[in-house]
XYZ file of C-alpha atoms in Angstrom:
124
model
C 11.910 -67.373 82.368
C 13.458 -63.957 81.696
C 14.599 -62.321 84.986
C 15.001 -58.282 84.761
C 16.864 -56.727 87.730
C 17.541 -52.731 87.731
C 20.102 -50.377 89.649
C 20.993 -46.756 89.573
C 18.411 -45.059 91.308
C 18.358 -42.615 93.739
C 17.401 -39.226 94.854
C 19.027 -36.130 93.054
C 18.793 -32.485 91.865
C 16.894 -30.876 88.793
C 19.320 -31.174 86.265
C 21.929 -33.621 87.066
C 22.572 -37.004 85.426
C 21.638 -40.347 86.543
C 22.279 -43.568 84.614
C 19.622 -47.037 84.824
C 21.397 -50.059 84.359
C 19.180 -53.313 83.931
C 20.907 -56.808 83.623
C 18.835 -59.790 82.164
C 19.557 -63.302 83.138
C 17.669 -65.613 80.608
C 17.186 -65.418 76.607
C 16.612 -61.902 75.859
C 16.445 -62.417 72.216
C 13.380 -63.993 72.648
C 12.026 -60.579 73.284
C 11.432 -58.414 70.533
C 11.425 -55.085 72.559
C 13.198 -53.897 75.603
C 12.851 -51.007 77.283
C 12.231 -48.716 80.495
C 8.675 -47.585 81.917
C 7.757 -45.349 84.709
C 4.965 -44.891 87.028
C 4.505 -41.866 89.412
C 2.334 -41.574 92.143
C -1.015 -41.344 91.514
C -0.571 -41.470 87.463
C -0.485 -44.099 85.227
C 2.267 -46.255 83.770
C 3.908 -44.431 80.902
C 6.686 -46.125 78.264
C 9.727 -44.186 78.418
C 12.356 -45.644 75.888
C 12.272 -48.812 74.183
C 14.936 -50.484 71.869
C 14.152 -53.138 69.290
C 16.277 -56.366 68.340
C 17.728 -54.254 65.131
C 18.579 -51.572 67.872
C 15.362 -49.293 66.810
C 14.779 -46.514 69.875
C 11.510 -44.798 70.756
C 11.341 -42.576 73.259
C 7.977 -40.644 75.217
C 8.157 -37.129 73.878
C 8.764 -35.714 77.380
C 12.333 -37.526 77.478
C 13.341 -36.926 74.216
C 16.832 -35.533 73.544
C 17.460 -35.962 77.411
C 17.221 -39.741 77.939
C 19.246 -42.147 75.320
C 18.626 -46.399 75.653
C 21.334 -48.687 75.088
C 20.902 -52.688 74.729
C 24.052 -54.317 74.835
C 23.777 -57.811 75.080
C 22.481 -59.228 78.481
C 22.501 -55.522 79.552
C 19.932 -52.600 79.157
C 20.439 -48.753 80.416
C 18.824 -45.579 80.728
C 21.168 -42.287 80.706
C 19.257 -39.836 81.644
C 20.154 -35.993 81.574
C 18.948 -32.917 83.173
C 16.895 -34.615 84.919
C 13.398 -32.825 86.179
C 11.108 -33.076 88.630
C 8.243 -34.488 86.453
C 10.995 -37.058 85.898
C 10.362 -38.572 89.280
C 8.819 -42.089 89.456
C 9.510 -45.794 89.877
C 11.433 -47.161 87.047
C 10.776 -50.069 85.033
C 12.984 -52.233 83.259
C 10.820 -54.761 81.174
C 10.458 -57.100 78.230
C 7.790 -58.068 75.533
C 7.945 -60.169 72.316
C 5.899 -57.501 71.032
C 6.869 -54.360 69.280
C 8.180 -51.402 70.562
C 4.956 -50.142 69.753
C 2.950 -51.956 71.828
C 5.945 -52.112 74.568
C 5.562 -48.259 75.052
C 1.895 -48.226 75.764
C 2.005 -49.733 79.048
C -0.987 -48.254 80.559
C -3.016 -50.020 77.391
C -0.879 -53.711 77.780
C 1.898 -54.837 80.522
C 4.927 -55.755 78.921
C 5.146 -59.578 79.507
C 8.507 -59.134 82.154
C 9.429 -56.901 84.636
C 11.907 -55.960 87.245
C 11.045 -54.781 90.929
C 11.788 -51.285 89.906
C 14.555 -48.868 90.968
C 13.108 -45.331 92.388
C 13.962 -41.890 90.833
C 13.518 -38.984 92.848
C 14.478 -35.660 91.572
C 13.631 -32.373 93.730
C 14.450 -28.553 93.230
């Protein structure tokens, strides 16, 4: 069983950086799609950058051109710049033998593994 565990959270300013870092224990190329999802309070869970097996990214229009994916073996992160406040959330790092596709409509389908989440928090 694929084990996801994140790090790099934390509470920070509108427009700093802040860098995710997910390391999997288990065989990650049985899963066709990595990537990160969020949920905020009160909203539902959206897919924020995936990465296929060929190293294929998607990213949720909101993020794009700030965040940037990287798989690198065992090891998945999130760089994330100027960060805003709409940024704020729990982040996932997950898994799914689907496709990236599917992967980064989390609020339709779970992705098969998750982590315990690390928590984002940016304020004015």
């Amino acid at each position: 069983q694929l084990q996801l565990v994140e790090s790099g959270g934390g509470s920070v300013k509108v427009g700093v950086s802040l860098r995710l870092s997910c390391v999997a224990s288990g065989h990650t190329e049985d899963y066709l799609c990595m990537g990160w999802f969020r949920q905020a309070p009160g909203k539902e869970r959206e897919g924020v950058a995936a990465v296929n097996i060929l190293g294929a990214t998607s990213y949720t229009n909101p993020v794009k051109g700030r965040f940037s994916i990287s798989r690198v073996e065992n090891s998945l992160s999130l760089q994330m710049n100027d960060v805003k406040e709409e940024d704020t959330a729990m982040y996932y790092c997950a898994a799914d033998r689907s496709t990236c596709a599917t992967f980064m409509t989390p609020q339709i389908r779970s992705p098969e593994v998750s982590g315990q989440g690390t928590l984002v928090n940016v304020s004015a």
